[in-house]
Amino acid sequence: MPGHFRAERNTECERPEHSDDLKRGYTQKAIFGSLDFELIPKTLTLTAGTRYYRIDSTEQGAVVGSFGCKLLFHPTAPNPCVNHSNDTNIDSLGLDKLNKGFKSRANLTWHPAADLLLYYTWSQGFRSGGFNRPNSVTSGPLKGIFLPPVSFTPDTLTNDELGWKSEWLDHRVQFNGAIYQEDWKDAQISVFDPGITGNLTFTTNGGKYRVRGLETTVAARLTHELTVAAGAAWNRTELVEEAAIRGLNGQPIDWATVVPGRPLTNPAGVKGDPLAGAPPFQANLRARYEFLLGDYNTFFQLAGQHTGHQFSSTDKLTKDLQGNSIAYDNPSYSTYDAAVGMSKDAWSVTLSDVNLTDKKADLYANARQWYKAVTVNRPRTLGLTFSYRFAGGK
């Protein structure tokens, strides 16, 4: 029953049993406000705001488990028996975490001309912390050295952005863009390596990542019939401060020497490593030609997209059954689309061809089942769409 515990959550039967009887909750309170100041009327505006938050997270219950009347594969006595060696009374741990503070934002906009806007934005953000399964254990080379943390703290993001929005040539060309830097601190990461850190996934706080990038978009009506739009983004991501994952002695683990004769890498990433799922370059281009064919509005459209290579994970510690790092490097790829359509009055028809060359691209790869499983994009897809706008529709 939601919100309630099992009546006898700390008793075990003779057969093998493992169960999580948990209740997690949080209480969040916040107050926020924002003010605009026109430093120069209709020309220079300063916006400033802040948000105070208070989040109280709790976890109650118990985690129980045993192999009935056996301790692993060896019988125990008396019989029948109850083995409580894997019990954890979560209530006794006092899992009540309070996170509070301010997150703010400031924005300065400048209109030096009617068709030009320049702006600078500084903003902060965060994600709440949480709890892991309390009785996670470590086997293998880190036994007695490391235990997965019971809880993890919020991670924070600070963004500095300088951008522009503009129109040119009598509003026939629109050119927008931004240059930015983002600092992601105490990044929340998931770790799963039964041979090193235990047999359950847990979340912990990683290091500090920095993202520096530039993005632009251009849209131009070259003729009355032809419109071209393009966009691109360049990003450099790197781990600038390595996570200090601490052992049972309270000291940061030296992954290079913690296991004699077997150098390991920090599961939260090594300084200089890029972010996962962050291609260094992305671009798109679209051209659309519209014209009248008799009484019919007709169009042709071609589009292309390119995505650079990207890593599936920052975890270079975990390996699949073949001994490969699960930080798989997914190759770059390009895809192309086309469409043609006609419309008149209230009806329209469109024929589309998505992924013209039937490119098979690796979008994501993981080793959750101990082998490399890849998520790919959709194959070439032809579509025919009819639509009708009923009377009164605009």
Short mmCIF file of N, CA and C in Angstrom, two decimals, residues 86-192:
data_model
loop_
_atom_site.label_atom_id
_atom_site.label_comp_id
_atom_site.label_asym_id
_atom_site.label_seq_id
_atom_site.Cartn_x
_atom_site.Cartn_y
_atom_site.Cartn_z
N ASN A 86 22.06 -9.77 6.22
CA ASN A 86 21.94 -8.77 5.17
C ASN A 86 20.88 -7.72 5.47
N ASP A 87 20.41 -7.66 6.72
CA ASP A 87 19.39 -6.68 7.09
C ASP A 87 20.01 -5.29 7.28
N THR A 88 19.25 -4.28 6.88
CA THR A 88 19.63 -2.90 7.18
C THR A 88 18.39 -2.15 7.63
N ASN A 89 18.40 -1.68 8.87
CA ASN A 89 17.31 -0.86 9.39
C ASN A 89 17.59 0.59 9.01
N ILE A 90 16.92 1.06 7.97
CA ILE A 90 17.21 2.40 7.46
C ILE A 90 16.80 3.47 8.47
N ASP A 91 15.76 3.20 9.25
CA ASP A 91 15.33 4.20 10.22
C ASP A 91 16.46 4.58 11.17
N SER A 92 17.32 3.62 11.49
CA SER A 92 18.41 3.90 12.43
C SER A 92 19.52 4.75 11.83
N LEU A 93 19.51 4.92 10.50
CA LEU A 93 20.56 5.69 9.84
C LEU A 93 20.28 7.19 9.85
N GLY A 94 19.04 7.55 10.14
CA GLY A 94 18.70 8.98 10.19
C GLY A 94 18.88 9.67 8.86
N LEU A 95 18.32 9.09 7.80
CA LEU A 95 18.50 9.65 6.46
C LEU A 95 17.54 10.82 6.25
N ASP A 96 17.98 11.96 6.68
CA ASP A 96 17.22 13.21 6.55
C ASP A 96 18.21 14.28 6.11
N LYS A 97 18.16 14.66 4.84
CA LYS A 97 19.11 15.62 4.29
C LYS A 97 18.41 16.93 3.97
N LEU A 98 19.02 18.02 4.43
CA LEU A 98 18.48 19.35 4.17
C LEU A 98 19.43 20.10 3.25
N ASN A 99 18.91 20.56 2.12
CA ASN A 99 19.67 21.40 1.20
C ASN A 99 18.92 22.70 1.02
N LYS A 100 19.63 23.80 1.15
CA LYS A 100 19.00 25.10 1.02
C LYS A 100 20.00 26.10 0.47
N GLY A 101 19.48 27.20 -0.05
CA GLY A 101 20.37 28.23 -0.55
C GLY A 101 19.67 29.11 -1.58
N PHE A 102 20.47 29.96 -2.23
CA PHE A 102 19.98 30.87 -3.25
C PHE A 102 20.55 30.47 -4.62
N LYS A 103 19.74 30.59 -5.64
CA LYS A 103 20.18 30.50 -7.03
C LYS A 103 19.63 31.72 -7.75
N SER A 104 20.51 32.39 -8.49
CA SER A 104 20.15 33.71 -9.01
C SER A 104 20.38 33.81 -10.51
N ARG A 105 19.93 34.93 -11.06
CA ARG A 105 20.05 35.19 -12.49
C ARG A 105 20.13 36.69 -12.73
N ALA A 106 20.96 37.09 -13.69
CA ALA A 106 21.06 38.49 -14.10
C ALA A 106 21.18 38.54 -15.61
N ASN A 107 20.53 39.54 -16.20
CA ASN A 107 20.52 39.67 -17.66
C ASN A 107 20.58 41.14 -18.04
N LEU A 108 21.47 41.46 -18.98
CA LEU A 108 21.59 42.83 -19.48
C LEU A 108 21.33 42.81 -20.98
N THR A 109 20.32 43.56 -21.44
CA THR A 109 19.99 43.62 -22.86
C THR A 109 20.20 45.03 -23.38
N TRP A 110 20.74 45.11 -24.59
CA TRP A 110 21.06 46.41 -25.20
C TRP A 110 20.54 46.41 -26.64
N HIS A 111 19.75 47.44 -26.97
CA HIS A 111 19.23 47.64 -28.32
C HIS A 111 19.96 48.82 -28.97
N PRO A 112 21.13 48.61 -29.55
CA PRO A 112 21.83 49.74 -30.19
C PRO A 112 21.15 50.19 -31.47
N ALA A 113 20.32 49.31 -32.07
CA ALA A 113 19.57 49.65 -33.28
C ALA A 113 18.26 48.88 -33.26
N ALA A 114 17.33 49.29 -34.12
CA ALA A 114 16.01 48.67 -34.11
C ALA A 114 16.06 47.19 -34.44
N ASP A 115 17.01 46.78 -35.28
CA ASP A 115 17.09 45.39 -35.71
C ASP A 115 18.25 44.63 -35.08
N LEU A 116 18.75 45.12 -33.97
CA LEU A 116 19.90 44.46 -33.33
C LEU A 116 19.71 44.44 -31.82
N LEU A 117 19.85 43.27 -31.23
CA LEU A 117 19.79 43.10 -29.78
C LEU A 117 21.05 42.37 -29.34
N LEU A 118 21.73 42.93 -28.34
CA LEU A 118 22.88 42.28 -27.71
C LEU A 118 22.52 41.99 -26.26
N TYR A 119 22.98 40.87 -25.73
CA TYR A 119 22.63 40.54 -24.35
C TYR A 119 23.76 39.78 -23.67
N TYR A 120 23.78 39.90 -22.35
CA TYR A 120 24.66 39.08 -21.51
C TYR A 120 23.80 38.48 -20.41
N THR A 121 23.97 37.18 -20.18
CA THR A 121 23.20 36.47 -19.15
C THR A 121 24.14 35.70 -18.23
N TRP A 122 23.89 35.83 -16.94
CA TRP A 122 24.55 35.00 -15.93
C TRP A 122 23.45 34.31 -15.14
N SER A 123 23.51 32.99 -15.04
CA SER A 123 22.43 32.27 -14.37
C SER A 123 22.98 31.05 -13.65
N GLN A 124 22.24 30.60 -12.65
CA GLN A 124 22.60 29.44 -11.85
C GLN A 124 21.45 28.43 -11.83
N GLY A 125 21.80 27.17 -11.70
CA GLY A 125 20.79 26.12 -11.59
C GLY A 125 21.31 24.97 -10.75
N PHE A 126 20.43 24.03 -10.39
CA PHE A 126 20.85 22.90 -9.57
C PHE A 126 19.86 21.76 -9.74
N ARG A 127 20.29 20.56 -9.34
CA ARG A 127 19.42 19.40 -9.20
C ARG A 127 19.49 18.91 -7.76
N SER A 128 18.37 18.42 -7.26
CA SER A 128 18.33 17.95 -5.87
C SER A 128 19.21 16.71 -5.70
N GLY A 129 19.67 16.50 -4.47
CA GLY A 129 20.40 15.28 -4.14
C GLY A 129 19.44 14.13 -3.89
N GLY A 130 19.95 13.04 -3.35
CA GLY A 130 19.10 11.88 -3.10
C GLY A 130 19.84 10.79 -2.35
N PHE A 131 19.26 9.59 -2.37
CA PHE A 131 19.80 8.46 -1.61
C PHE A 131 20.04 7.27 -2.53
N ASN A 132 21.00 6.44 -2.13
CA ASN A 132 21.24 5.16 -2.78
C ASN A 132 20.68 4.03 -1.92
N ARG A 133 20.69 2.82 -2.44
CA ARG A 133 20.27 1.65 -1.66
C ARG A 133 21.22 1.51 -0.47
N PRO A 134 20.72 1.57 0.75
CA PRO A 134 21.59 1.72 1.93
C PRO A 134 22.56 0.59 2.20
N ASN A 135 22.23 -0.65 1.87
CA ASN A 135 23.15 -1.72 2.27
C ASN A 135 23.94 -2.28 1.09
N SER A 136 24.24 -1.41 0.10
CA SER A 136 25.10 -1.83 -0.99
C SER A 136 26.46 -2.20 -0.43
N VAL A 137 27.02 -3.28 -0.95
CA VAL A 137 28.32 -3.74 -0.46
C VAL A 137 29.30 -3.78 -1.62
N THR A 138 30.56 -3.88 -1.27
CA THR A 138 31.62 -3.93 -2.26
C THR A 138 32.34 -5.25 -2.17
N SER A 139 32.49 -5.90 -3.30
CA SER A 139 33.25 -7.14 -3.36
C SER A 139 34.49 -6.90 -4.21
N GLY A 140 35.34 -7.91 -4.31
CA GLY A 140 36.50 -7.77 -5.16
C GLY A 140 37.59 -6.94 -4.54
N PRO A 141 38.40 -6.27 -5.35
CA PRO A 141 39.61 -5.60 -4.85
C PRO A 141 39.36 -4.42 -3.92
N LEU A 142 38.14 -3.84 -3.92
CA LEU A 142 37.87 -2.69 -3.05
C LEU A 142 37.15 -3.08 -1.77
N LYS A 143 36.99 -4.39 -1.51
CA LYS A 143 36.34 -4.82 -0.28
C LYS A 143 37.15 -4.35 0.92
N GLY A 144 36.47 -3.70 1.86
CA GLY A 144 37.14 -3.16 3.03
C GLY A 144 37.77 -1.81 2.81
N ILE A 145 37.73 -1.31 1.58
CA ILE A 145 38.32 -0.02 1.25
C ILE A 145 37.25 1.01 0.89
N PHE A 146 36.18 0.53 0.22
CA PHE A 146 35.18 1.46 -0.32
C PHE A 146 33.79 0.87 -0.14
N LEU A 147 32.82 1.73 0.17
CA LEU A 147 31.41 1.39 0.15
C LEU A 147 30.67 2.46 -0.63
N PRO A 148 29.68 2.09 -1.46
CA PRO A 148 28.90 3.10 -2.16
C PRO A 148 28.27 4.06 -1.16
N PRO A 149 28.25 5.35 -1.46
CA PRO A 149 27.70 6.33 -0.51
C PRO A 149 26.20 6.14 -0.32
N VAL A 150 25.75 6.40 0.90
CA VAL A 150 24.32 6.29 1.20
C VAL A 150 23.55 7.41 0.52
N SER A 151 24.17 8.58 0.37
CA SER A 151 23.47 9.72 -0.22
C SER A 151 24.42 10.46 -1.16
N PHE A 152 23.84 11.33 -1.98
CA PHE A 152 24.62 12.21 -2.84
C PHE A 152 24.00 13.60 -2.78
N THR A 153 24.82 14.61 -3.02
CA THR A 153 24.41 16.00 -2.83
C THR A 153 23.95 16.61 -4.16
N PRO A 154 23.32 17.80 -4.12
CA PRO A 154 22.93 18.46 -5.36
C PRO A 154 24.14 18.79 -6.22
N ASP A 155 23.94 18.80 -7.53
CA ASP A 155 24.95 19.35 -8.42
C ASP A 155 24.47 20.71 -8.91
N THR A 156 25.39 21.57 -9.31
CA THR A 156 25.06 22.95 -9.65
C THR A 156 25.62 23.30 -11.02
N LEU A 157 24.98 24.25 -11.67
CA LEU A 157 25.40 24.73 -12.99
C LEU A 157 25.41 26.25 -12.99
N THR A 158 26.51 26.83 -13.45
CA THR A 158 26.62 28.28 -13.61
C THR A 158 26.88 28.58 -15.08
N ASN A 159 26.06 29.45 -15.65
CA ASN A 159 26.12 29.75 -17.08
C ASN A 159 26.45 31.22 -17.31
N ASP A 160 27.46 31.48 -18.15
CA ASP A 160 27.78 32.83 -18.62
C ASP A 160 27.58 32.83 -20.13
N GLU A 161 26.77 33.75 -20.62
CA GLU A 161 26.41 33.73 -22.04
C GLU A 161 26.35 35.15 -22.61
N LEU A 162 26.99 35.32 -23.75
CA LEU A 162 26.98 36.59 -24.49
C LEU A 162 26.40 36.30 -25.86
N GLY A 163 25.29 36.97 -26.21
CA GLY A 163 24.63 36.63 -27.45
C GLY A 163 24.09 37.82 -28.20
N TRP A 164 23.56 37.53 -29.38
CA TRP A 164 23.01 38.57 -30.23
C TRP A 164 21.85 38.02 -31.05
N LYS A 165 20.91 38.91 -31.39
CA LYS A 165 19.80 38.62 -32.29
C LYS A 165 19.69 39.79 -33.26
N SER A 166 19.69 39.49 -34.55
CA SER A 166 19.75 40.59 -35.52
C SER A 166 19.00 40.25 -36.80
N GLU A 167 18.56 41.30 -37.51
CA GLU A 167 17.95 41.17 -38.83
C GLU A 167 18.63 42.16 -39.76
N TRP A 168 18.81 41.74 -41.03
CA TRP A 168 19.58 42.51 -41.99
C TRP A 168 18.85 42.53 -43.33
N LEU A 169 19.29 43.44 -44.20
CA LEU A 169 18.79 43.52 -45.58
C LEU A 169 17.27 43.58 -45.62
N ASP A 170 16.74 44.57 -44.93
CA ASP A 170 15.30 44.80 -44.90
C ASP A 170 14.55 43.57 -44.40
N HIS A 171 15.09 42.97 -43.33
CA HIS A 171 14.49 41.82 -42.65
C HIS A 171 14.49 40.54 -43.49
N ARG A 172 15.33 40.49 -44.52
CA ARG A 172 15.40 39.28 -45.34
C ARG A 172 16.38 38.25 -44.77
N VAL A 173 17.25 38.71 -43.88
CA VAL A 173 18.25 37.82 -43.27
C VAL A 173 18.17 37.95 -41.76
N GLN A 174 18.12 36.84 -41.08
CA GLN A 174 18.13 36.81 -39.61
C GLN A 174 19.38 36.06 -39.16
N PHE A 175 20.14 36.68 -38.27
CA PHE A 175 21.39 36.08 -37.80
C PHE A 175 21.44 36.17 -36.29
N ASN A 176 21.39 35.01 -35.61
CA ASN A 176 21.43 34.95 -34.16
C ASN A 176 22.59 34.07 -33.71
N GLY A 177 23.03 34.27 -32.49
CA GLY A 177 24.10 33.43 -31.98
C GLY A 177 24.41 33.72 -30.53
N ALA A 178 25.29 32.90 -29.96
CA ALA A 178 25.69 33.06 -28.57
C ALA A 178 27.03 32.39 -28.35
N ILE A 179 27.82 33.00 -27.47
CA ILE A 179 29.07 32.42 -26.97
C ILE A 179 28.86 32.19 -25.48
N TYR A 180 29.24 31.02 -24.97
CA TYR A 180 28.90 30.71 -23.59
C TYR A 180 29.96 29.85 -22.92
N GLN A 181 29.91 29.90 -21.60
CA GLN A 181 30.70 29.00 -20.76
C GLN A 181 29.81 28.50 -19.64
N GLU A 182 29.81 27.18 -19.44
CA GLU A 182 29.01 26.56 -18.37
C GLU A 182 29.93 25.77 -17.46
N ASP A 183 29.79 25.98 -16.17
CA ASP A 183 30.55 25.25 -15.16
C ASP A 183 29.59 24.35 -14.39
N TRP A 184 29.79 23.06 -14.53
CA TRP A 184 28.94 22.04 -13.90
C TRP A 184 29.73 21.42 -12.76
N LYS A 185 29.30 21.68 -11.53
CA LYS A 185 30.05 21.26 -10.35
C LYS A 185 29.33 20.14 -9.62
N ASP A 186 30.12 19.19 -9.07
CA ASP A 186 29.58 18.03 -8.33
C ASP A 186 28.60 17.24 -9.19
N ALA A 187 28.95 17.03 -10.44
CA ALA A 187 28.07 16.34 -11.39
C ALA A 187 27.62 14.99 -10.86
N GLN A 188 26.31 14.74 -10.88
CA GLN A 188 25.77 13.46 -10.42
C GLN A 188 25.99 12.41 -11.51
N ILE A 189 26.65 11.31 -11.14
CA ILE A 189 26.95 10.25 -12.10
C ILE A 189 26.52 8.90 -11.53
N SER A 190 26.22 7.96 -12.41
CA SER A 190 25.87 6.59 -12.01
C SER A 190 27.05 5.67 -12.30
N VAL A 191 27.34 4.77 -11.35
CA VAL A 191 28.46 3.84 -11.47
C VAL A 191 27.93 2.42 -11.32
N PHE A 192 28.37 1.54 -12.22
CA PHE A 192 27.98 0.13 -12.14
C PHE A 192 29.16 -0.73 -12.60
#
